Amino acid sequence: MRDAFAKSLRETAPRYKSILVTGDLGYGVFDEFRAEFGSRFLNAGITEQSLTSMAAGLSDVGWIPIIYSIANFPTLRNFEQIRNDIAYPNRHVIVCSVGAGLAYGALGTSHFAIEDIGALRTLPNMRILSPSGPMATKLALEDALANPSPTYLRLGKNGEVDLGTEPSSKHTAFQLVTEGSKVGAVMSTGSIGLRVIRAMENVASSASFYSIEELWPPSDELTELVLSQKRILVVEEHVKQTGLFSILSELIQSYNGRTQLRSIAVDPLRLVVAGSQEYLRDISGLGDDAICDGIGWLEEAD
Amino acid sequence: MSVTENQEKKALLARRTLIEAVYRAKAAHLGSSLSCIEIFISSLDFTNEPDSLIISKGHAAAGFYASLHANGVLPEEVLRTYGQNGSVLFGHVSKESGYGIQFSTGSLGHGLPFGLGLAVGSGLMGKTRNVLVVMSDGELNEGTTWESALLASHHGLSNLTVIVDRNGIQSIGRTEDTVALEPLKDKWLAFGWKVIEVDGHSFGQLNDALNHADDGRPTVILAQTTKGKGVSFMEDNNIWHYKPPNEGEMRLALAELEVY
């Protein structure tokens, strides 16, 4: 997703007054963008707090700043700067974090990004886009540039593949990845969707699978989709509280109160040993077995 | 009337309306506001783009409102709403108020990096703005101050000026007893800034400093001030960071300001 973001940044640069403000990360990633649009690449050093307020200033003189760093550095380290200087005054600044969930998990708890959705969606005016793959990333960046609101772009790392059903021209609130025959559905966000596809194939599930590409605020389309389900299994690389499961719970409680939800999410207390993203997913609650169990619960709905 | 005589007149009016406003609102931060009246008025007179003036010392809001009023920007009937329900005037400087205020502050350490963004971004747009940021000395404790000091110097932002209201007192104690700032001039020089030291209650010195020559560096004006300036029993006394005056204190203060 990182390379798709960099490519899309370069492709969209002639059409938008974008300016990349990095917290000294993205080694080599933006070389082509820099070659073509050098002055619009600002390495502000390791100053997540200052560079966020600085982005607010850049916005006021006509730029669309994209602040860029990894994991929780551009979302939690600088949370108050996002709150005071971007979200409340409704400035068109894009907060881009690479390394959603446990993508940088091997580097330790400092590099987990599993509370970010919850933190940022408490802020007024904030949109959260959480693309599932490279094509969705490209479309999400376009959407974030075109829509003059503060936007959090939650990206995976690199090497992800598309879920296979991406539209080619326009960002959508969600993708129907697998159309099933049952009323129950699996919903996930981000690159964990590939694991969901694998688990569904393993148990020959006939449920539908939706990848939620736009988390916050919940779109009308998502609301309608959620309320039309009997059961939803939510799979997310985030803690259970405040993430996608919570968003859907709030929707259901606000409307029909009937759709049943089950959560497959990260339990941070289990993350006491090091390992790859796949390994950490396995041990923290996002293992294939857990997802398959959840799918079994969906199948019971009939 | 000379420029500075006119400014002195505005400062006297601002101090009087400030004390009345804080008395009516039963608000805090009177001492912090009294120390930077000359800084506010000279800054407002200097800048021709109000949205390029950032009051990072947001707790001196009442002092800024009184200065905006003395400069003919904020109507008296609006100033009189300070502290009332439904007023557009918050206890800290806020964008929602209007009157040219472009940036909300109140959490210290936000104004300088925001000003940095205006200064860098306007230059890249080819429409360089002269950006002025007013900070408190206690605010220099914040890490973003020094992150931004590095960045401004690195980018050679000669269009960025900071004025530090150096009244020597922060929230619950003297700056030098809390987290010592001195030698402050040397610190800014070491960060690559041009440093101008002035008497922060002298319009002549403030005006000259604001009109300093561009030498390719960002500039900090260290303005030596007195917290609670203008009212003898409020000067250099930290209780007025918190306490609003009662009616008797308000009358005593106004009486002193007739001859000040």
Short mmCIF file of N, CA, C and O in Angstrom, two decimals, chain B residues 30 38 55 61 72 74 77 88 104 115 117-118 122 125 134 160 170 184 192 200-201 205 209 216 238 247 259:
data_model
loop_
_atom_site.label_atom_id
_atom_site.label_comp_id
_atom_site.label_asym_id
_atom_site.label_seq_id
_atom_site.Cartn_x
_atom_site.Cartn_y
_atom_site.Cartn_z
N LEU B 30 -5.31 37.69 34.61
CA LEU B 30 -5.21 39.15 34.48
C LEU B 30 -3.75 39.60 34.43
O LEU B 30 -3.37 40.40 33.57
N GLU B 38 1.44 46.09 25.60
CA GLU B 38 2.26 46.81 24.60
C GLU B 38 2.65 45.88 23.44
O GLU B 38 2.73 46.31 22.29
N ILE B 55 -1.52 34.39 18.40
CA ILE B 55 -1.36 34.59 19.85
C ILE B 55 -1.22 33.21 20.48
O ILE B 55 -2.21 32.58 20.86
N ALA B 61 -5.98 35.93 26.57
CA ALA B 61 -7.08 36.28 25.65
C ALA B 61 -7.72 37.61 26.02
O ALA B 61 -7.94 38.46 25.14
N GLY B 72 -9.71 49.44 17.72
CA GLY B 72 -10.89 49.70 16.91
C GLY B 72 -11.42 48.51 16.15
O GLY B 72 -12.23 48.64 15.24
N LEU B 74 -12.51 45.36 17.76
CA LEU B 74 -13.54 44.63 18.52
C LEU B 74 -14.47 45.64 19.18
O LEU B 74 -14.03 46.45 20.01
N GLU B 77 -19.49 46.53 22.77
CA GLU B 77 -20.60 45.68 23.21
C GLU B 77 -20.24 44.20 23.15
O GLU B 77 -20.76 43.40 23.92
N VAL B 88 -18.98 35.16 22.09
CA VAL B 88 -18.02 34.59 21.13
C VAL B 88 -16.60 34.67 21.68
O VAL B 88 -15.66 34.18 21.05
N SER B 104 -6.74 28.99 16.94
CA SER B 104 -7.12 28.81 18.34
C SER B 104 -5.94 28.32 19.15
O SER B 104 -5.24 27.40 18.74
N GLY B 115 2.64 28.86 13.03
CA GLY B 115 3.24 30.01 12.34
C GLY B 115 4.32 29.58 11.36
O GLY B 115 4.46 30.14 10.27
N GLY B 117 4.29 26.82 9.71
CA GLY B 117 3.58 26.33 8.53
C GLY B 117 3.16 27.48 7.62
O GLY B 117 3.31 27.40 6.40
N LEU B 118 2.65 28.56 8.22
CA LEU B 118 2.27 29.73 7.42
C LEU B 118 3.50 30.31 6.71
O LEU B 118 3.44 30.68 5.54
N SER B 122 3.58 29.84 2.76
CA SER B 122 3.34 31.04 1.94
C SER B 122 4.52 31.27 1.01
O SER B 122 4.34 31.66 -0.15
N MET B 125 4.27 29.01 -1.88
CA MET B 125 3.19 29.45 -2.77
C MET B 125 3.60 30.68 -3.57
O MET B 125 2.86 31.15 -4.43
N VAL B 134 3.21 35.46 19.18
CA VAL B 134 3.43 35.95 20.54
C VAL B 134 3.38 34.77 21.50
O VAL B 134 2.39 34.03 21.53
N LEU B 160 9.58 34.94 9.70
CA LEU B 160 8.95 34.48 10.94
C LEU B 160 9.58 35.21 12.13
O LEU B 160 10.81 35.21 12.29
N GLN B 170 5.76 31.88 35.57
CA GLN B 170 4.86 30.96 34.88
C GLN B 170 3.80 30.48 35.86
O GLN B 170 3.66 31.06 36.93
N LEU B 184 18.80 32.71 28.11
CA LEU B 184 17.80 32.52 27.06
C LEU B 184 18.27 33.05 25.70
O LEU B 184 18.03 32.42 24.67
N GLY B 192 20.21 29.30 15.99
CA GLY B 192 20.33 29.94 14.68
C GLY B 192 19.39 31.11 14.46
O GLY B 192 19.11 31.48 13.31
N GLY B 200 9.79 45.38 27.04
CA GLY B 200 8.50 45.02 26.47
C GLY B 200 7.37 45.96 26.82
O GLY B 200 6.22 45.73 26.41
N HIS B 201 7.66 47.03 27.54
CA HIS B 201 6.63 48.05 27.78
C HIS B 201 6.98 49.35 27.05
O HIS B 201 6.33 50.37 27.27
N GLN B 205 10.86 50.80 21.47
CA GLN B 205 11.75 49.65 21.28
C GLN B 205 11.04 48.50 20.56
O GLN B 205 11.63 47.83 19.72
N ALA B 209 12.08 46.95 16.97
CA ALA B 209 12.42 45.53 16.86
C ALA B 209 11.57 44.85 15.79
O ALA B 209 12.06 44.01 15.01
N GLY B 216 18.13 36.97 6.87
CA GLY B 216 18.05 35.57 6.45
C GLY B 216 17.77 34.59 7.58
O GLY B 216 17.70 33.38 7.34
N ASN B 238 2.30 36.60 41.53
CA ASN B 238 1.71 35.49 40.77
C ASN B 238 0.25 35.21 41.09
O ASN B 238 -0.43 34.52 40.33
N GLU B 247 -14.49 44.02 43.64
CA GLU B 247 -14.88 45.37 43.22
C GLU B 247 -13.91 46.44 43.73
O GLU B 247 -13.51 47.35 43.00
N VAL B 259 -3.54 57.75 36.16
CA VAL B 259 -2.31 58.55 36.11
C VAL B 259 -1.15 57.79 35.46
O VAL B 259 -0.12 58.35 35.20
#
